[in-house]
Coordinates of C-alpha atoms and ligand atoms in Angstrom, one line a residue:
M1 CA 95.6 75.6 136.2
T2 CA 99.4 76.5 135.9
N3 CA 100.7 78.9 133.5
R4 CA 102.0 76.3 131.3
E5 CA 98.7 74.6 131.1
E6 CA 97.0 77.7 130.2
I7 CA 99.4 78.6 127.5
E8 CA 99.3 75.1 126.0
R9 CA 95.6 75.0 125.6
R10 CA 95.7 78.1 123.5
R11 CA 95.1 78.1 119.7
T12 CA 95.4 81.3 117.9
F13 CA 94.7 81.5 114.2
A14 CA 93.3 83.8 111.4
I15 CA 90.9 83.1 108.8
I16 CA 91.6 84.3 105.3
S17 CA 89.5 84.3 102.1
H18 CA 88.4 86.1 99.1
P19 CA 85.5 88.4 99.8
D20 CA 82.2 86.4 99.7
A21 CA 83.8 83.0 100.1
G22 CA 82.2 82.8 103.5
K23 CA 84.8 83.8 106.1
T24 CA 82.2 85.7 108.2
T25 CA 79.7 82.9 108.1
L26 CA 82.4 80.3 109.1
T27 CA 83.6 82.4 111.9
E28 CA 80.1 82.8 113.2
K29 CA 79.5 79.2 113.1
L30 CA 82.7 78.4 115.0
L31 CA 81.4 80.8 117.6
L32 CA 78.2 78.8 117.6
Y33 CA 79.8 75.6 118.2
G34 CA 82.2 77.1 120.7
G35 CA 79.2 78.2 122.6
A36 CA 80.1 81.9 122.4
I37 CA 76.8 82.7 120.8
N38 CA 73.6 80.8 121.0
Q39 CA 72.2 81.5 117.7
A40 CA 73.8 82.3 114.3
G41 CA 73.1 85.7 112.9
S42 CA 73.8 87.5 116.1
V43 CA 77.3 88.6 115.3
K44 CA 77.2 90.1 112.0
G45 CA 74.7 90.6 109.2
K46 CA 76.4 92.7 106.5
Q47 CA 73.4 94.6 105.6
S48 CA 72.2 95.0 109.2
A49 CA 73.3 97.7 111.5
K50 CA 75.6 95.3 113.5
H51 CA 79.1 94.7 112.6
A52 CA 81.3 92.1 114.0
V53 CA 83.5 94.6 115.8
S54 CA 83.4 98.2 115.4
D55 CA 81.3 100.8 113.7
W56 CA 83.7 103.3 114.8
M57 CA 83.6 105.2 111.6
D58 CA 80.9 106.6 109.6
I59 CA 82.5 105.2 106.4
E60 CA 82.1 101.8 107.8
K61 CA 78.4 102.5 108.5
Q62 CA 77.7 103.9 105.2
R63 CA 79.3 101.0 103.4
G64 CA 78.1 98.4 105.7
I65 CA 81.6 96.8 106.1
S66 CA 84.1 96.4 108.8
V67 CA 87.3 98.3 108.1
T68 CA 89.1 97.1 111.1
S69 CA 89.8 93.8 112.6
S70 CA 89.4 92.2 116.1
V71 CA 89.8 89.1 118.0
L72 CA 87.2 86.6 119.2
Q73 CA 87.9 84.2 122.0
F74 CA 86.0 81.1 123.1
N75 CA 86.5 77.9 124.9
Y76 CA 85.9 74.5 123.1
A77 CA 86.8 71.1 124.4
G78 CA 89.1 72.4 126.9
K79 CA 91.0 74.6 124.4
C80 CA 91.0 78.4 124.5
V81 CA 90.4 79.6 120.9
N82 CA 91.5 82.9 119.6
I83 CA 90.2 83.8 116.1
L84 CA 91.8 86.8 114.7
D85 CA 89.2 88.4 112.5
T86 CA 90.5 90.1 109.3
P87 CA 88.5 92.5 107.1
G88 CA 86.8 90.5 104.4
H89 CA 86.0 93.3 102.2
Q90 CA 87.8 93.9 98.9
D91 CA 89.4 97.2 100.2
F92 CA 91.4 95.6 102.9
S93 CA 94.3 97.4 104.5
E94 CA 97.6 96.4 105.6
D95 CA 96.1 95.5 109.0
T96 CA 94.9 92.4 107.3
Y97 CA 98.3 91.4 106.5
R98 CA 99.7 92.3 109.9
T99 CA 97.1 90.3 111.7
L100 CA 98.6 87.2 110.1
M101 CA 101.8 88.1 111.9
A102 CA 100.1 87.5 115.2
A103 CA 98.6 84.2 114.2
D104 CA 100.0 80.8 114.8
S105 CA 98.1 79.2 111.8
A106 CA 95.7 80.2 109.1
V107 CA 92.4 78.9 107.8
M108 CA 91.8 79.5 104.1
V109 CA 88.2 79.6 103.1
I110 CA 87.5 78.7 99.5
D111 CA 84.3 78.9 97.6
A112 CA 83.7 75.4 96.1
A113 CA 82.4 76.8 92.8
K114 CA 85.1 79.2 92.4
G115 CA 88.4 77.6 93.6
V116 CA 91.3 80.0 94.6
E117 CA 90.7 83.6 94.0
A118 CA 92.9 86.7 93.8
Q119 CA 92.7 88.0 97.4
T120 CA 93.4 84.5 98.8
I121 CA 96.6 84.4 96.7
K122 CA 97.9 87.6 98.3
L123 CA 97.1 86.5 101.9
F124 CA 98.6 83.1 101.3
K125 CA 101.8 84.6 100.3
V126 CA 102.0 86.4 103.7
C127 CA 101.3 83.1 105.4
T128 CA 104.1 81.3 103.6
L129 CA 106.5 84.1 104.5
R130 CA 106.1 82.9 108.0
H131 CA 105.8 79.2 107.3
I132 CA 102.8 78.9 109.5
P133 CA 100.4 75.9 109.0
I134 CA 97.5 76.5 106.6
F135 CA 94.3 74.7 106.7
T136 CA 91.7 74.7 104.0
F137 CA 88.0 74.8 104.4
I138 CA 86.2 74.4 101.0
N139 CA 82.9 76.1 101.6
K140 CA 79.5 76.2 99.9
M141 CA 79.3 72.5 99.2
D142 CA 75.5 73.0 99.5
R143 CA 75.6 74.6 96.2
E144 CA 76.8 73.4 92.7
A145 CA 80.5 72.8 93.3
R146 CA 83.5 72.0 91.3
D147 CA 84.7 68.4 91.4
P148 CA 86.6 67.8 94.7
F149 CA 89.6 66.2 92.9
E150 CA 89.8 69.3 90.6
L151 CA 89.6 71.7 93.5
M152 CA 92.6 69.9 95.2
E153 CA 94.5 70.3 91.9
N154 CA 93.5 74.0 91.7
I155 CA 94.9 74.7 95.1
E156 CA 98.2 72.8 94.5
E157 CA 98.8 74.5 91.1
I158 CA 97.9 78.0 92.0
L159 CA 99.3 78.2 95.6
G160 CA 102.1 75.7 95.2
I161 CA 101.2 73.9 98.3
K162 CA 100.5 70.2 98.7
T163 CA 97.0 69.2 99.9
Y164 CA 95.6 66.3 102.1
P165 CA 91.9 65.9 102.3
M166 CA 91.0 65.2 105.9
N167 CA 87.5 64.4 104.8
W168 CA 85.7 63.9 101.6
P169 CA 82.4 65.3 100.5
I170 CA 79.4 63.1 99.9
G171 CA 77.6 64.8 96.9
C172 CA 77.1 68.5 96.6
G173 CA 74.4 71.0 96.1
K174 CA 71.0 69.8 97.3
E175 CA 72.7 66.4 97.4
F176 CA 75.3 67.3 99.8
K177 CA 74.7 64.6 102.4
G178 CA 77.9 64.5 104.6
V179 CA 81.5 63.9 104.8
F180 CA 83.8 60.8 105.0
D181 CA 86.3 61.2 107.7
R182 CA 89.5 59.7 106.6
N183 CA 91.1 59.4 110.1
T184 CA 88.3 57.6 111.7
R185 CA 87.2 56.0 108.4
K186 CA 83.6 56.8 109.3
V187 CA 80.9 58.5 107.3
L188 CA 79.2 61.4 109.0
A189 CA 75.8 62.0 107.4
F190 CA 74.2 65.3 108.3
S191 CA 70.6 66.4 108.5
S192 CA 69.1 69.7 109.4
D193 CA 65.7 70.8 110.5
G194 CA 65.2 72.1 107.2
R195 CA 66.0 75.7 108.0
A196 CA 68.2 76.9 105.4
N197 CA 70.5 79.2 107.3
G198 CA 71.8 76.8 109.9
V199 CA 70.8 78.9 112.9
K200 CA 71.1 75.8 115.1
K201 CA 73.7 73.0 115.2
V202 CA 73.2 70.2 112.8
E203 CA 72.3 66.6 113.5
E204 CA 75.0 64.1 112.7
T205 CA 74.6 60.3 112.0
E206 CA 77.8 58.1 112.0
A207 CA 78.1 54.9 109.9
E208 CA 80.9 52.7 108.5
L209 CA 81.5 52.8 104.8
G210 CA 79.7 49.9 103.3
D211 CA 77.2 49.7 105.9
A212 CA 73.8 48.9 104.3
A213 CA 72.2 51.7 106.3
L214 CA 74.2 54.2 104.1
D215 CA 72.2 53.2 101.1
Q216 CA 69.2 54.8 102.9
L217 CA 71.0 57.8 104.3
L218 CA 72.9 58.7 101.2
T219 CA 71.2 56.9 98.4
P220 CA 72.8 53.7 96.8
Y221 CA 74.4 55.9 94.1
L222 CA 76.1 58.3 96.4
H223 CA 77.2 55.5 98.5
Q224 CA 78.8 53.6 95.8
Q225 CA 80.4 56.8 94.3
L226 CA 81.9 57.5 97.7
V227 CA 83.4 53.9 98.0
D228 CA 84.9 54.4 94.5
E229 CA 86.3 57.9 95.4
I230 CA 87.8 56.8 98.7
E231 CA 89.6 54.1 96.9
L232 CA 91.0 56.5 94.4
L233 CA 91.9 58.9 97.2
D234 CA 93.7 56.3 99.3
G235 CA 95.8 55.2 96.3
A236 CA 96.8 58.9 95.7
A237 CA 100.4 59.8 96.5
E238 CA 100.1 62.4 99.3
E239 CA 100.5 60.9 102.8
F240 CA 99.4 62.7 105.9
D241 CA 102.5 64.1 107.7
L242 CA 102.0 66.4 110.6
D243 CA 105.5 67.8 110.4
R244 CA 104.9 69.0 106.9
V245 CA 101.6 70.5 108.0
L246 CA 103.3 72.4 110.8
R247 CA 105.9 73.6 108.4
G248 CA 103.3 74.9 106.1
E249 CA 104.2 72.5 103.2
L250 CA 101.0 70.4 103.4
S251 CA 97.5 71.8 103.9
P252 CA 94.8 69.7 105.5
V253 CA 91.6 70.1 103.4
F254 CA 88.1 69.9 104.8
F255 CA 84.8 70.2 102.9
G256 CA 81.6 71.7 104.2
S257 CA 79.0 74.3 104.2
A258 CA 79.2 77.1 106.6
L259 CA 75.8 78.3 105.8
T260 CA 74.0 75.0 106.7
N261 CA 76.6 74.0 109.4
F262 CA 77.3 70.8 107.6
G263 CA 81.0 69.9 108.3
V264 CA 81.7 72.8 110.6
E265 CA 82.0 70.6 113.7
P266 CA 84.2 67.9 112.2
F267 CA 86.4 70.7 110.9
L268 CA 86.7 72.5 114.3
E269 CA 87.5 69.3 116.1
N270 CA 90.3 68.2 113.7
F271 CA 91.6 71.6 113.2
L272 CA 92.0 72.1 116.9
R273 CA 93.6 68.7 117.2
L274 CA 96.3 69.6 114.5
T275 CA 96.8 73.3 114.8
P276 CA 99.9 74.2 117.1
T277 CA 99.9 75.6 120.6
P278 CA 101.4 79.2 120.7
L279 CA 104.6 79.2 118.6
A280 CA 107.8 80.5 119.9
R281 CA 109.0 83.8 118.4
V282 CA 112.5 84.6 117.9
D283 CA 114.4 87.2 119.8
S284 CA 116.3 89.2 117.3
L285 CA 119.0 90.3 119.9
T286 CA 120.1 86.6 120.4
G287 CA 118.6 84.8 117.5
E288 CA 117.0 82.4 120.0
A289 CA 113.5 81.2 120.2
V290 CA 111.6 82.6 123.2
D291 CA 109.8 79.7 125.0
P292 CA 106.1 80.6 125.3
C293 CA 105.8 78.8 128.6
R294 CA 108.8 80.6 130.4
D295 CA 107.8 82.8 133.4
E296 CA 108.8 86.1 131.9
F297 CA 106.3 88.0 130.0
S298 CA 106.9 89.3 126.4
A299 CA 104.7 90.6 123.7
F300 CA 104.8 92.6 120.5
I301 CA 102.4 95.3 119.1
F302 CA 101.1 94.4 115.6
K303 CA 98.2 96.9 115.1
I304 CA 97.1 100.3 116.4
Q305 CA 93.6 101.5 115.9
A306 CA 92.3 104.9 116.5
N307 CA 88.9 106.2 117.6
M308 CA 87.1 102.9 117.7
N309 CA 84.4 104.3 119.8
K310 CA 83.4 107.9 119.6
A311 CA 82.7 107.7 123.4
H312 CA 86.4 107.0 124.0
R313 CA 88.6 109.0 121.8
D314 CA 91.7 107.0 122.2
R315 CA 93.9 104.6 120.4
I316 CA 94.1 100.9 121.2
A317 CA 97.4 99.0 120.5
F318 CA 96.8 95.4 119.9
M319 CA 99.6 93.2 121.3
R320 CA 100.2 89.5 120.9
I321 CA 101.6 87.9 124.0
C322 CA 104.6 85.7 123.2
S323 CA 105.5 84.4 126.6
G324 CA 104.3 84.3 130.1
K325 CA 101.3 85.9 131.6
F326 CA 99.8 89.4 131.4
E327 CA 98.1 90.8 134.5
R328 CA 96.3 94.1 134.5
G329 CA 98.3 96.8 136.0
M330 CA 101.7 95.1 135.6
E331 CA 104.8 96.8 134.6
A332 CA 106.8 95.9 131.5
Y333 CA 109.8 97.3 129.8
H334 CA 109.0 99.0 126.5
V335 CA 112.0 98.1 124.5
Q336 CA 111.7 100.8 121.8
E337 CA 111.2 103.7 124.4
G338 CA 113.8 102.2 126.7
K339 CA 111.6 102.5 129.9
N340 CA 109.2 100.6 132.1
I341 CA 105.6 101.3 131.6
K342 CA 102.5 100.2 133.5
L343 CA 100.1 98.2 131.2
A344 CA 96.9 99.7 132.6
T345 CA 94.1 98.4 130.7
G346 CA 93.9 95.3 128.8
T347 CA 90.8 95.0 126.7
Q348 CA 89.4 92.4 124.5
L349 CA 86.8 92.9 121.9
M350 CA 83.8 90.8 121.2
A351 CA 81.2 92.3 119.0
Q352 CA 80.9 95.9 120.2
D353 CA 81.5 95.3 123.8
R354 CA 84.9 95.9 125.3
A355 CA 85.6 93.5 128.2
I356 CA 88.5 94.2 130.5
V357 CA 90.9 91.5 130.7
D358 CA 92.5 90.9 134.2
E359 CA 94.8 88.1 132.9
A360 CA 96.0 86.8 129.7
Y361 CA 98.7 84.2 128.5
A362 CA 101.0 83.6 125.7
G363 CA 99.0 83.2 122.5
D364 CA 96.4 85.7 123.5
I365 CA 95.8 89.1 121.8
I366 CA 94.7 92.0 123.8
G367 CA 94.3 95.7 123.2
L368 CA 96.2 98.3 125.4
F369 CA 95.0 101.7 125.9
D370 CA 97.6 103.8 123.9
P371 CA 98.2 107.4 124.8
G372 CA 100.5 107.6 121.7
I373 CA 103.5 105.8 122.9
F374 CA 103.3 102.6 120.8
S375 CA 104.3 101.9 117.3
I376 CA 103.8 98.9 115.4
G377 CA 106.4 96.2 115.9
D378 CA 107.3 97.4 119.4
T379 CA 108.4 94.8 122.1
L380 CA 107.2 94.7 125.7
C381 CA 108.9 92.4 128.1
T382 CA 109.7 91.6 131.8
G383 CA 112.7 89.9 133.4
K384 CA 116.4 90.8 133.7
K385 CA 117.2 89.7 130.2
K386 CA 115.5 91.9 127.6
V387 CA 114.2 90.4 124.4
E388 CA 113.3 92.2 121.1
F389 CA 111.2 90.6 118.4
A390 CA 111.8 91.4 114.9
G391 CA 109.8 94.3 113.2
I392 CA 106.7 93.7 111.3
P393 CA 107.3 93.8 107.6
T394 CA 105.8 96.7 105.6
F395 CA 103.6 95.4 102.8
S396 CA 103.8 96.8 99.5
P397 CA 100.8 99.4 99.0
E398 CA 98.9 99.0 95.7
H399 CA 97.2 102.4 95.4
F400 CA 98.9 105.8 95.5
A401 CA 97.8 109.4 95.7
R402 CA 99.5 112.9 95.8
I403 CA 98.2 114.7 98.8
E404 CA 98.3 118.5 99.4
Q405 CA 96.6 120.5 102.1
K406 CA 94.1 123.2 100.8
D407 CA 95.0 125.8 103.4
T408 CA 98.6 126.1 103.7
M409 CA 98.3 127.9 107.1
K410 CA 97.3 124.5 108.6
R411 CA 100.7 122.9 107.9
K412 CA 101.2 121.9 111.4
Q413 CA 98.0 120.1 111.8
F414 CA 98.5 118.5 108.4
V415 CA 101.9 117.2 109.2
K416 CA 100.9 116.0 112.6
G417 CA 97.7 114.2 111.3
M418 CA 99.6 112.5 108.4
E419 CA 102.3 111.4 110.8
Q420 CA 100.0 110.0 113.4
I421 CA 97.8 108.2 110.9
A422 CA 101.1 106.7 109.3
Q423 CA 102.2 105.7 112.7
E424 CA 99.1 103.7 113.3
G425 CA 100.1 102.0 110.0
A426 CA 97.0 102.9 108.1
I427 CA 99.0 104.6 105.4
Q428 CA 102.5 104.8 104.2
I429 CA 103.9 108.2 103.4
F430 CA 106.5 108.9 100.7
R431 CA 108.4 111.9 99.5
E432 CA 110.9 113.1 96.9
V433 CA 114.4 111.6 97.7
G434 CA 115.8 114.2 100.1
G435 CA 112.5 116.3 99.9
G436 CA 110.2 117.7 102.7
M437 CA 106.4 117.3 103.5
E438 CA 105.3 119.8 100.8
E439 CA 104.4 117.2 98.3
V440 CA 103.5 113.8 99.8
V441 CA 102.7 110.6 98.2
V442 CA 100.6 108.3 100.1
G443 CA 100.5 104.6 99.6
V444 CA 97.8 102.2 100.7
V445 CA 97.0 98.5 100.5
G446 CA 93.2 99.0 100.0
V447 CA 91.8 102.1 98.2
L448 CA 89.3 102.6 100.9
Q449 CA 92.0 103.7 103.2
L450 CA 92.4 106.9 101.1
E451 CA 88.8 107.8 101.9
V452 CA 89.4 107.0 105.6
L453 CA 92.6 109.3 105.5
E454 CA 90.6 112.2 104.0
Y455 CA 87.7 111.7 106.5
R456 CA 90.1 111.6 109.4
L457 CA 92.2 114.6 108.6
N458 CA 89.0 116.5 108.2
T459 CA 87.2 115.3 111.3
E460 CA 90.1 114.8 113.7
Y461 CA 92.7 117.3 112.6
N462 CA 90.4 119.9 110.8
V463 CA 92.5 119.8 107.7
E464 CA 91.1 119.7 104.1
I465 CA 93.0 118.2 101.4
R466 CA 93.3 117.8 97.7
M467 CA 93.9 114.3 96.6
Q468 CA 95.1 113.2 93.1
Q469 CA 95.2 109.4 92.4
L470 CA 98.4 108.4 90.9
P471 CA 98.8 105.6 88.3
F472 CA 101.4 103.5 90.3
E473 CA 100.3 100.0 91.2
Q474 CA 103.4 98.6 92.9
L475 CA 106.3 99.6 95.0
R476 CA 109.6 97.9 95.7
W477 CA 112.1 98.6 98.4
I478 CA 115.7 99.2 97.2
Q479 CA 118.0 96.8 99.1
N480 CA 121.2 98.3 98.0
D481 CA 123.6 100.4 100.3
P482 CA 122.1 103.9 100.3
D483 CA 125.7 105.3 100.8
T484 CA 127.2 103.7 97.7
Y485 CA 124.4 103.0 95.3
V486 CA 123.4 105.9 93.2
L487 CA 119.9 106.0 91.8
R488 CA 120.6 108.8 89.3
D489 CA 122.3 106.1 87.0
L490 CA 119.4 103.6 87.0
D491 CA 118.0 102.8 83.7
L492 CA 114.1 102.9 84.4
T493 CA 110.9 103.3 82.4
S494 CA 109.9 107.0 82.2
D495 CA 106.9 106.3 84.5
T496 CA 108.9 104.9 87.3
K497 CA 109.4 107.2 90.2
A498 CA 112.0 107.1 93.0
V499 CA 110.9 108.2 96.5
E500 CA 111.9 107.6 100.1
D501 CA 109.9 106.7 103.2
M502 CA 109.7 108.5 106.4
K503 CA 112.8 106.5 107.7
G504 CA 114.9 107.4 104.6
N505 CA 114.5 104.0 102.9
R506 CA 114.6 104.4 99.2
L507 CA 112.0 102.9 97.0
L508 CA 110.7 102.8 93.4
L509 CA 107.1 103.2 92.4
F510 CA 106.0 101.4 89.3
T511 CA 102.9 101.6 87.2
S512 CA 103.0 97.9 85.9
D513 CA 104.7 94.5 86.4
W514 CA 106.4 95.2 83.0
A515 CA 108.1 98.2 84.5
I516 CA 109.4 96.3 87.4
R517 CA 110.8 93.6 85.0
W518 CA 112.3 96.4 83.1
A519 CA 114.1 97.7 86.1
E520 CA 115.4 94.2 87.1
T521 CA 116.7 93.3 83.6
H522 CA 118.3 96.7 82.9
N523 CA 120.0 97.2 86.1
E524 CA 122.0 94.0 87.0
T525 CA 123.0 95.1 90.5
L526 CA 119.7 96.5 91.7
K527 CA 118.2 94.6 94.5
L528 CA 114.5 95.0 95.1
S529 CA 112.2 93.7 97.7
E530 CA 108.4 93.4 98.0
F531 CA 108.5 93.8 101.8
G532 CA 110.1 96.6 103.8
N533 CA 110.8 96.6 107.6
I534 CA 109.1 99.0 110.0
Ligands
LIG1 P1 83.0 86.8 103.5 O1 83.0 87.1 105.0 O2 84.0 85.9 103.1 O3 83.0 88.0 102.6 O4 81.7 86.0 103.1 P2 80.2 85.8 104.0 O5 80.4 85.0 105.1 O6 79.6 87.3 104.3 O7 79.3 85.2 102.9 C1 79.1 85.7 101.6 C2 77.8 85.2 101.1 O8 77.9 83.8 101.0 C3 76.6 85.5 102.1 O9 75.6 85.5 101.2 C4 76.6 84.1 102.9 O10 75.3 83.9 103.4 C5 76.9 83.1 101.7 N1 77.5 81.9 102.3 C6 78.4 81.7 103.1 N2 78.7 80.4 103.3 C7 77.8 79.7 102.6 C8 77.5 78.4 102.3 O11 78.3 77.4 102.9 N3 76.7 78.0 101.4 C9 75.9 79.0 100.7 N4 75.0 78.6 99.8 N5 76.1 80.3 100.9 C10 77.0 80.6 101.8 P3 74.9 87.0 101.1 O12 73.6 86.8 100.2 O13 75.9 87.9 100.2 O14 74.8 87.7 102.3 P4 73.6 87.4 103.5 O15 72.6 88.3 102.9 O16 73.3 86.0 103.5 O17 74.2 88.0 104.7

């Protein structure tokens, strides 16, 4: 296969959802249909000792959750599929957001009984920032579900994106019999061997709408209801428009049940038909898009993970390949360091095994052994003409704590530990404007990261800390020119605090939305942003 053929068969996406909507189950079922596993239940059982990727930290084991995220790869119908797994737990971290930076599309899993929930809204916002296509899988149709028309409306209203049902559910709960495919105009009736947890693939029977056999397969009542609903749907305003899908303006919607496998395969087939090949990333030096199929290699680092395995005390830098081909042992120019480096070990993670990767192509994600040289947002490239990809945005933390070391003699280890952990992007460090490291405010996206920080400072750097949680809930970067814009004169609520990050960018910490609105309305020239740049 030529490089171009390899690259054009890649499909790289992330699955996003509110905890418990069924992201893990759907991921597992995609692996089942992709042939990567033979039986569902072998990848991850939340309560069991196995986790999808890593049990690299005791905290993960104690809580039975996966703090970090990984990449799963499989081949299906000639396509090479990369699923970026994001932590599904409530206490997710900035890594969850960053993972979306490496994806070319997103699949949003929604619980059919609940509709759009809080975490999905946050993740959705990041997807819209990049204008990537967003596909919707409405899950748990095997339970009592909200009316499908109502669910469409719910998505459109809350998320502000148009929807196009690719298929339509036939019944719900115990009566969930199948879906109507609007593209082929065929009914797909599902049946299983009665085993509730969908360990094996499901049987499908195909029939035309109006076919008498459907009265038997679905019941006459559900058949008639389907005919009526399809008529209504076809008369509805939204047309299918692939360009709008690719711009992230129209979300194709699929109905199904990941648990029973109903609708998983039709989803996978249609999704892979519509989701884009590796997207071109923009070189910030020239403002031009870098063709993924060009010969020269380029990639950026979007995540750094430490001590994933006690047996290897190392860091892994995850890189998204943007163009060309990776070969183990190749040399590439590390733009931020300004020198050539050897890309020695490419690893890919599947469950707890690390596989060594000899070659990989644009669209793929691989982990590189990192002796401490990489930072999030770094670019690697080959070829005469250097490229540099724009930095990855820093996402606004939502939990804050004041951190002090208990033993002031261990200042060096404390500073080193804090800086290294911040470099991995697990935490953000702030200090008084113009201040030192004596009093540090730490910001995190998920509150679990504070526990991880305390644990790691203790076990890896031998530093004990005192931690006081602070009432701030939000942060905004100040966009005004630091040389001319004076913070002293700002009119702010008394509980708003000005700080700076390690790069000297100035920010404001707020305890409520109300305090942000106060700052915005009482200071006309103040420019605040929800995202910073690393
Ligand atoms: P998450 O990764 O989004 O957090 O969700 P996960 O897949 O872990 O699913 C959360 C719960 O919902 C699990 O039940 C799972 O079995 C169930 N579930 C997922 N998809 C479906 C579906 O299509 N239909 C139904 N009825 N249930 C579904 P649990 O009891 O919390 O965990 P477990 O003991 O089954 O692992």
